[in-house]
XYZ file of C-alpha atoms in Angstrom:
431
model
C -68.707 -167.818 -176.382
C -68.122 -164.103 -178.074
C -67.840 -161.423 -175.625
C -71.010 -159.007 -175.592
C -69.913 -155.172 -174.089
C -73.307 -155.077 -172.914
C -73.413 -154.105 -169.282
C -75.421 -156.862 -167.458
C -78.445 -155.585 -164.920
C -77.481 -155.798 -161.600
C -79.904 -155.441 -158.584
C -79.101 -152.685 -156.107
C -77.866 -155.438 -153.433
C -75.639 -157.402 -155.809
C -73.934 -154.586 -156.844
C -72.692 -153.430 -153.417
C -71.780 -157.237 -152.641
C -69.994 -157.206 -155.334
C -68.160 -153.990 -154.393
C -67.929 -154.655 -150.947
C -66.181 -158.004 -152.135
C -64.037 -156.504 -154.315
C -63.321 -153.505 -152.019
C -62.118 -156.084 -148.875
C -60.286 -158.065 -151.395
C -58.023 -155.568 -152.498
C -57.328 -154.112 -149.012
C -56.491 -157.708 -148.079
C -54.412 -158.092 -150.852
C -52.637 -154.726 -150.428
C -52.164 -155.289 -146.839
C -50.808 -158.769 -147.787
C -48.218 -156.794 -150.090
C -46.697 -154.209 -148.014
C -46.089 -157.017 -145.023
C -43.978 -158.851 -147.647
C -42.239 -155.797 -149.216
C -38.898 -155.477 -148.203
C -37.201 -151.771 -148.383
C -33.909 -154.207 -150.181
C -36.043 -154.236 -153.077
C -35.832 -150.178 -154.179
C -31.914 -150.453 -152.987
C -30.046 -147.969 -155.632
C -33.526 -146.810 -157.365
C -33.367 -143.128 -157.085
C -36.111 -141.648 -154.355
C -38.626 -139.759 -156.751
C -38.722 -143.201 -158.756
C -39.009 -145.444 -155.254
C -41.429 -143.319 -154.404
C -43.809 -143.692 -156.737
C -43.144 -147.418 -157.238
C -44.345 -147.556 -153.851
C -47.214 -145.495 -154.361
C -48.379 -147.720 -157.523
C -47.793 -150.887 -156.141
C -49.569 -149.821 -152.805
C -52.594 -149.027 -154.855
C -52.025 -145.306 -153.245
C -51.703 -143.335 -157.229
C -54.972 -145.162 -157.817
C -56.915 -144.323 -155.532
C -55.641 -140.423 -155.369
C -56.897 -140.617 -158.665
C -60.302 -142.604 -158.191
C -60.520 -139.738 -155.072
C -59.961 -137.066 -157.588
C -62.560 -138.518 -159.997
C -64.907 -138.031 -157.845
C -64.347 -134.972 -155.871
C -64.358 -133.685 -159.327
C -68.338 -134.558 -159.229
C -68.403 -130.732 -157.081
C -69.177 -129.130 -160.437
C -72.219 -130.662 -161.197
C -73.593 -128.871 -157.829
C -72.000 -125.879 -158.282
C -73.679 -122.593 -158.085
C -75.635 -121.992 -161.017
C -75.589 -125.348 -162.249
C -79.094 -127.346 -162.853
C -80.263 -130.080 -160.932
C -82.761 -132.136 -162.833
C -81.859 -135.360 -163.484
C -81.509 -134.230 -167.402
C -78.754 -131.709 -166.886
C -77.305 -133.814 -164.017
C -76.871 -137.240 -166.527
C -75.108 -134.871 -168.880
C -73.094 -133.342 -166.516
C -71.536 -137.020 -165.320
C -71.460 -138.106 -169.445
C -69.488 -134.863 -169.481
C -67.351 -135.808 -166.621
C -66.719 -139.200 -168.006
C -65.929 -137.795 -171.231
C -63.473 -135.724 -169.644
C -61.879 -139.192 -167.780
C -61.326 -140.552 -171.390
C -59.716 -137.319 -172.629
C -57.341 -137.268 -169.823
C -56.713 -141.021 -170.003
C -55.742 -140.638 -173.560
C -53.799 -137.105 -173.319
C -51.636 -138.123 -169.983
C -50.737 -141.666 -170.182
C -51.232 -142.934 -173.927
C -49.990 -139.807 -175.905
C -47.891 -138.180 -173.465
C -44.028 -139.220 -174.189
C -42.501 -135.912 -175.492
C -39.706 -137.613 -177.534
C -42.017 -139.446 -179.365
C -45.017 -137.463 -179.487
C -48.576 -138.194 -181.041
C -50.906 -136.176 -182.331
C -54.511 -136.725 -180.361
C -57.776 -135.169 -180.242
C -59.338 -134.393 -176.713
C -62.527 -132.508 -178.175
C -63.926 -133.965 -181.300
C -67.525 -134.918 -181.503
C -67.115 -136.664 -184.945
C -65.788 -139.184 -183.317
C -68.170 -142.750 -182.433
C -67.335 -141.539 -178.194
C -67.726 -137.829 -178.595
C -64.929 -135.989 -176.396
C -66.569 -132.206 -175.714
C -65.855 -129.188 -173.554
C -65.416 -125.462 -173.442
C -67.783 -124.665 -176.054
C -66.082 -126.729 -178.413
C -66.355 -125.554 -182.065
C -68.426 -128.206 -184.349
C -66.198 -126.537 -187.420
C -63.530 -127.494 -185.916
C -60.862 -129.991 -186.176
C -59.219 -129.943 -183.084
C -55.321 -131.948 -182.586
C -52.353 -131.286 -180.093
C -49.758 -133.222 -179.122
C -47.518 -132.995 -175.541
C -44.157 -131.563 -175.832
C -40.804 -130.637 -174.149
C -40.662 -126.867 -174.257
C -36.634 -127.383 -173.998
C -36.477 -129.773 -176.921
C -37.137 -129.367 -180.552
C -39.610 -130.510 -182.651
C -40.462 -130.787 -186.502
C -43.882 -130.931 -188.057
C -44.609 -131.446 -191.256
C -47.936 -132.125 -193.340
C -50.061 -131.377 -196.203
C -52.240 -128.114 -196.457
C -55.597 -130.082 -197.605
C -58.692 -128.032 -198.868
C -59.761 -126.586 -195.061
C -61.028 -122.837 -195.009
C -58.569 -122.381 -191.751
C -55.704 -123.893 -190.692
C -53.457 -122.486 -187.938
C -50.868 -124.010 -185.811
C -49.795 -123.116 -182.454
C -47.713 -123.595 -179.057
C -48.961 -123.147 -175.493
C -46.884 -123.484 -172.435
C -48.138 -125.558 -169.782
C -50.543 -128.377 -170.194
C -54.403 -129.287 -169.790
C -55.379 -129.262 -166.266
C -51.961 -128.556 -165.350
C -51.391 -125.493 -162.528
C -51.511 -122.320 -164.174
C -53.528 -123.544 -167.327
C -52.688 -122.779 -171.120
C -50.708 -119.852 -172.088
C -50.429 -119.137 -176.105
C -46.464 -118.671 -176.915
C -46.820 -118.131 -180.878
C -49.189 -119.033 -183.137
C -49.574 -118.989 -187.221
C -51.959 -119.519 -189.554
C -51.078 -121.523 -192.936
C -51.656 -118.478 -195.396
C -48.610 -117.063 -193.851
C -46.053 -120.413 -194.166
C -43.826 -120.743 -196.676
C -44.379 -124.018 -198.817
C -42.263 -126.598 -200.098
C -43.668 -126.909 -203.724
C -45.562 -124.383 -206.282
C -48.826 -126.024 -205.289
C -48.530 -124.476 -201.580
C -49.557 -128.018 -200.048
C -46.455 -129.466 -198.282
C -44.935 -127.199 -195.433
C -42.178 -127.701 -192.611
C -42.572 -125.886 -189.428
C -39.801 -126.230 -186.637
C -40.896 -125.465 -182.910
C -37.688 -124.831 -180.062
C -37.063 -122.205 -177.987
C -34.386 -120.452 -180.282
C -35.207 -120.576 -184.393
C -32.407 -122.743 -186.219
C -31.003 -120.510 -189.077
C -32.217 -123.270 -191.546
C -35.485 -122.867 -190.294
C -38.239 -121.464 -193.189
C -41.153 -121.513 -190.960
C -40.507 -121.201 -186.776
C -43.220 -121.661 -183.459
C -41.335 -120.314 -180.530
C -41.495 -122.542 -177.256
C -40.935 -121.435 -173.438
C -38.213 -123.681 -171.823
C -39.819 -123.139 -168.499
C -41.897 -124.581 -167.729
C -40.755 -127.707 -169.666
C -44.192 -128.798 -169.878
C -45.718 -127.578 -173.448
C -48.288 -128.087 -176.393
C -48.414 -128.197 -179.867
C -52.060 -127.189 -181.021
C -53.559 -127.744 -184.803
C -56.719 -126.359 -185.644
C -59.026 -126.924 -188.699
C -62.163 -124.872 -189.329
C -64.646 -126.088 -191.898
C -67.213 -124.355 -193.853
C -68.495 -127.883 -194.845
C -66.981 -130.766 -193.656
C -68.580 -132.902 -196.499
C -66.804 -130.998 -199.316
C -63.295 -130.019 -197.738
C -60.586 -132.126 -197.501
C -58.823 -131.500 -194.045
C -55.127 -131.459 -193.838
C -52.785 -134.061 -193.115
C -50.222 -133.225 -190.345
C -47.302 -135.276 -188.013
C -44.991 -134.014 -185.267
C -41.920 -135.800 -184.403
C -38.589 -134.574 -181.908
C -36.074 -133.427 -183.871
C -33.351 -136.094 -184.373
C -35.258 -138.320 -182.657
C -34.989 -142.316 -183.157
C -37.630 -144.736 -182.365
C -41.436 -144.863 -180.517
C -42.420 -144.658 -176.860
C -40.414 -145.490 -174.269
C -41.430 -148.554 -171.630
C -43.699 -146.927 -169.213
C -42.343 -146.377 -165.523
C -44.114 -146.168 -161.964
C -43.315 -141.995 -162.493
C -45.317 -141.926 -165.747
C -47.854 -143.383 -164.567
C -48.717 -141.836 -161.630
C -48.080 -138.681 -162.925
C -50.678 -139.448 -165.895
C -53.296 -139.834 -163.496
C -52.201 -137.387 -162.053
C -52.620 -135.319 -164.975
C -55.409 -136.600 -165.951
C -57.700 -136.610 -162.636
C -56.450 -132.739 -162.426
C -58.228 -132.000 -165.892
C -61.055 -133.610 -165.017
C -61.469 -131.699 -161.917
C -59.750 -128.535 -162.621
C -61.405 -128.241 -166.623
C -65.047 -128.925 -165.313
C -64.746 -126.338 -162.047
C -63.115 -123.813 -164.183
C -65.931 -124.148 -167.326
C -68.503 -124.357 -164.592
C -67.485 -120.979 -163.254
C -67.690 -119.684 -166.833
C -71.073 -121.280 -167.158
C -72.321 -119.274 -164.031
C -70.689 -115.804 -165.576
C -72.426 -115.992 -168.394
C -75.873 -116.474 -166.383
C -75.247 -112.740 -165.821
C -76.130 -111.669 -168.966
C -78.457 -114.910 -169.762
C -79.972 -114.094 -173.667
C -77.171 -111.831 -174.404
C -74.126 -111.735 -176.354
C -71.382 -109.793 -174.820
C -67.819 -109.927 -176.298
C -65.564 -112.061 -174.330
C -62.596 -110.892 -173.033
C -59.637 -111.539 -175.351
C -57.093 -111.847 -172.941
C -58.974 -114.400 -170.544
C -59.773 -116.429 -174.148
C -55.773 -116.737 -174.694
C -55.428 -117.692 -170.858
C -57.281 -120.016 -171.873
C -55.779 -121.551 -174.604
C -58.118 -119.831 -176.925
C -57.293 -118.900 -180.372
C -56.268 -115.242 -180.496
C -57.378 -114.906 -184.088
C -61.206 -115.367 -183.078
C -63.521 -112.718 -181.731
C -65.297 -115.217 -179.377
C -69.280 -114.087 -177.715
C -69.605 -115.959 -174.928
C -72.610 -116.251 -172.880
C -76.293 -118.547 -171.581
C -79.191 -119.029 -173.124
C -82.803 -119.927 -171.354
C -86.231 -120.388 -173.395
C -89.459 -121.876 -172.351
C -91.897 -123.860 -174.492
C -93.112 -121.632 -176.634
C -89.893 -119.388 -176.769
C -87.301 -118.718 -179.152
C -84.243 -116.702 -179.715
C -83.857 -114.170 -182.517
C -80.137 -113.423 -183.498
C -79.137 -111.124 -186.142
C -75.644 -110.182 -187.581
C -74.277 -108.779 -190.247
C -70.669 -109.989 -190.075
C -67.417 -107.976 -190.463
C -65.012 -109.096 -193.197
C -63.646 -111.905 -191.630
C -62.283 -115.549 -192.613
C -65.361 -117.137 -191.438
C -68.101 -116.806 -188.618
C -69.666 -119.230 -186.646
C -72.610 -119.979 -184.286
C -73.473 -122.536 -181.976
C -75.557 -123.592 -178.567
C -74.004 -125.821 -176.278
C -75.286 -127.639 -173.013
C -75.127 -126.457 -169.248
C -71.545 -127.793 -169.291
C -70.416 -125.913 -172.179
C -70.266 -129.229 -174.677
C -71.443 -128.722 -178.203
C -74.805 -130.227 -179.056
C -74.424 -133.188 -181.167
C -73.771 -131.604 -184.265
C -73.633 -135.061 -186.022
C -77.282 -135.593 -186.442
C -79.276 -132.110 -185.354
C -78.896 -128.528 -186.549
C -77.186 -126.768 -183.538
C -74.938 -125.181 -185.640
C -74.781 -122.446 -188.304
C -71.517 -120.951 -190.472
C -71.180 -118.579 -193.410
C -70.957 -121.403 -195.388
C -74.044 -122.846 -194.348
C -75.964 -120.522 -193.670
C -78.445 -118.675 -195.855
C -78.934 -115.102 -195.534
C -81.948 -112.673 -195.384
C -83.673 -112.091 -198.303
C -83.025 -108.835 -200.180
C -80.080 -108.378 -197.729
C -77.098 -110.584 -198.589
C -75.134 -109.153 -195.977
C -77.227 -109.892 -192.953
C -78.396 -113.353 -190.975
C -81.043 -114.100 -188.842
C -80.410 -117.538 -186.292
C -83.438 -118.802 -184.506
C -82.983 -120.570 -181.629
C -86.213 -123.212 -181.144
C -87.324 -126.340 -179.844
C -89.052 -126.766 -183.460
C -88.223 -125.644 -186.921
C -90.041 -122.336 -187.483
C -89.551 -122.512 -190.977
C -92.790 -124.188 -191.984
C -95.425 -123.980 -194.672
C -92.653 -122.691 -196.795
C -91.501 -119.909 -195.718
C -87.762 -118.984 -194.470
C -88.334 -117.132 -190.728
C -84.016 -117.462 -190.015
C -81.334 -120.457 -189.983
C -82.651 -123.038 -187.620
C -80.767 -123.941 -184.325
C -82.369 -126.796 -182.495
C -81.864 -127.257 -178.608
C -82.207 -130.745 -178.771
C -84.334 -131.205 -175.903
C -82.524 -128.488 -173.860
C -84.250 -125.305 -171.965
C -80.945 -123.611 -171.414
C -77.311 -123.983 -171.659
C -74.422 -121.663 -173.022
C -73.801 -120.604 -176.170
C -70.948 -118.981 -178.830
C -70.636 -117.053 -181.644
C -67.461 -116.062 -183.103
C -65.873 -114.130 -186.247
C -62.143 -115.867 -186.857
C -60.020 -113.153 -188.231
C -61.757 -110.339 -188.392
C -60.502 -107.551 -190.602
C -61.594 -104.515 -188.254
C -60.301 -103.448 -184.750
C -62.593 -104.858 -181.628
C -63.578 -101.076 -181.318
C -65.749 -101.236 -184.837
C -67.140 -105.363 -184.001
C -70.239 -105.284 -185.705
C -71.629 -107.135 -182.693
C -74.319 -109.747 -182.873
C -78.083 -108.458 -181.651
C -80.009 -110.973 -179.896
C -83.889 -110.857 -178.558
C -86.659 -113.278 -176.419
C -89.886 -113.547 -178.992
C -92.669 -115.870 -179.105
C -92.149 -118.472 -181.385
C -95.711 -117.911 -182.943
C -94.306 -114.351 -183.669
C -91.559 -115.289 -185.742
């Protein structure tokens, strides 16, 4: 018989016998265990590594982290946040989403001497990963490091409009957050051949004399990222570049996992789900404040927050009724590229993959006799009917509100002289 991942339906009362089984089982069972345990068995083990043996084989690091999981459901109700069953199902897709991306970033890619490069938020992928308004032009890798030890990565450029490469001390979720250390972009590397494709960067704490491109890392704390972004102008036409990390010197894969690594993976990764959806739910609220705006955001909160300091980020909510729309017009500074997009309550990216909830300079068309200038509309329907062009079309999928971002990436003009975006309420039938 082939196994079918279908979920079978379950009537209200057979689920909780089956978890009220299940539950009394396992405290049975774990009962059972510590009356046979004998203290003999940890004899010589050293007492943080006893300790958490104890703690995993008790079933204690699992349910800290099932308690966690679900304490983290406080964002969902907090204030500002809506509570129709819509916005409520996306907020506990989000959460879940969140328990994969922790899953994957603490315990599967998580061994600093060998690291792998992952990909928390990425909504190309089959399970979309998504939070903190992330960008659907972007490409977004890291990989856990040591900030004491050294690292080398090397890769090819590829045909992407952006490419920079950073480090960030601390970790996701962790106490403290993300703080950027250095960061560079891939105009500025120095290549290995005359096409400019294949580069070498080396990240430690000190640069190595022999080193022809350098990230500086922060010893303290130890714990540390390596961060990749790719921005595209159109994903179907660029080719995005091809990059791998490995420790310095290093020999061999992953080491066996221990009763430490594990519990401090989930850990980690019940922290980020908690701590990542309280502190994006806060932001969420904030931007309520000037709800149909866009404000700049604060640069230096943005790098607190792992953000890339290159971008010129405009933060804020959005709310429409029925027969409402959003008009935004820019005319963009010289800059590498801009970008728009609307988001959900919980600050994911609408699902770029199949709606327009997205616009770029690349995509987007500008106003007629003005090539300079853009107008974004932001409707539950396409206002550009009966052939004529009313502004670049940003669908809310079903949405009445949510958050929303607009951002120039390396802009060529001081914050002071911004040519900041200008956004109004109209009637859709006055477009």
């Amino acid at each position: 018989m082939g196994f079918s991942p279908m979920a079978p339906t379950l009537s209200a009362p057979v689920r909780w016998m089956m978890s009220t089984f299940l539950s009394i089982y396992r405290s049975l069972a774990l009962l059972w265990m510590r009356l046979r345990s004998s203290s003999t068995q940890l004899a010589g083990t050293p007492p943080e590594e006893a300790a958490a043996a104890r703690r995993v084989v008790h079933g204690e690091a699992w349910n800290e982290f099932c308690d966690t999981l679900k304490a983290a459901g406080a964002a969902l109700v907090a204030p500002g946040a809506p509570t129709d069953a819509f916005n409520q199902a996306e907020g506990y897709r989000y959460l879940a989403r969140l328990t994969r991306a922790g899953l994957e970033n603490f315990l599967e890619c998580a061994d600093v001497e060998a690291p792998a490069l992952t990909s928390i938020a990425n909504g190309m992928r089959p399970a979309p990963i998504k939070l903190g308004s992330d960008n659907p032009d972007n490409l977004y890798e890291h990989a856990t490091i040591d900030g004491s030890l050294e690292y080398v990565v090397s890769g090819d450029r590829g045909r992407v409009p952006y490419l920079g490469f950073g480090t960030q001390s601390g970790s996701y979720g962790g106490k403290g957050g993300l703080a950027t250390v250095d960061y560079v972009e891939a105009d500025a590397l120095v290549y290995d051949d005359a096409q400019r494709q294949h580069f070498t960067i080396v990240l430690s704490s000190e640069r190595p004399p022999e080193a022809v491109n350098w990230l500086k890392l922060k010893p303290e704390p130890r714990e540390a990222m390596f961060i990749l972004r790719q921005t595209f102008g159109d994903r179907t036409k660029e080719t995005p570049a091809r990059v791998s990390i490995s420790l310095r010197g290093g020999q061999g894969g992953p080491s066996p996992l221990t009763a430490v690594k594990l519990e401090q993976a989930l850990q980690g990764a019940g922290v980020l789900v908690a701590g990542a959806s309280m502190m994006f739910a806060r932001w969420a609220r904030g931007f309520q404040e000037h709800t149909n705006e866009l404000p700049l955001f604060d640069v230096e909160r943005s790098n607190e927050a792992g953000g890339d300091p290159n971008i010129r980020y405009y933060h804020s909510y959005w709310r429409i009724g029925p027969e409402e729309a959003l008009r935004i017009k820019v005319r963009p500074p010289p800059c590498r590229c801009w970008n728009f997009q609307l988001n959900n309550h919980w600050m994911e990216s609408l699902d770029y993959r199949y709606h327009s909830v997205h616009t770029n300079d690349t995509l987007a068309r500008a106003d007629e006799g003005d090539e300079e200038a853009y107008s974004i509309v932001v409707s539950h329907s396409n206002p550009n009917v009966e052939g004529k062009f009313r502004g670049n079309w940003i669908s809310t999928v079903g949405h009445s509100c949510g958050t929303m971002c607009f951002r120039f990436i390396a802009p060529k003009v001081s914050d002071a002289d911004l040519p900041h975006p200008t956004i109004a309420v109209v009637r859709v039938n006055d477009l």
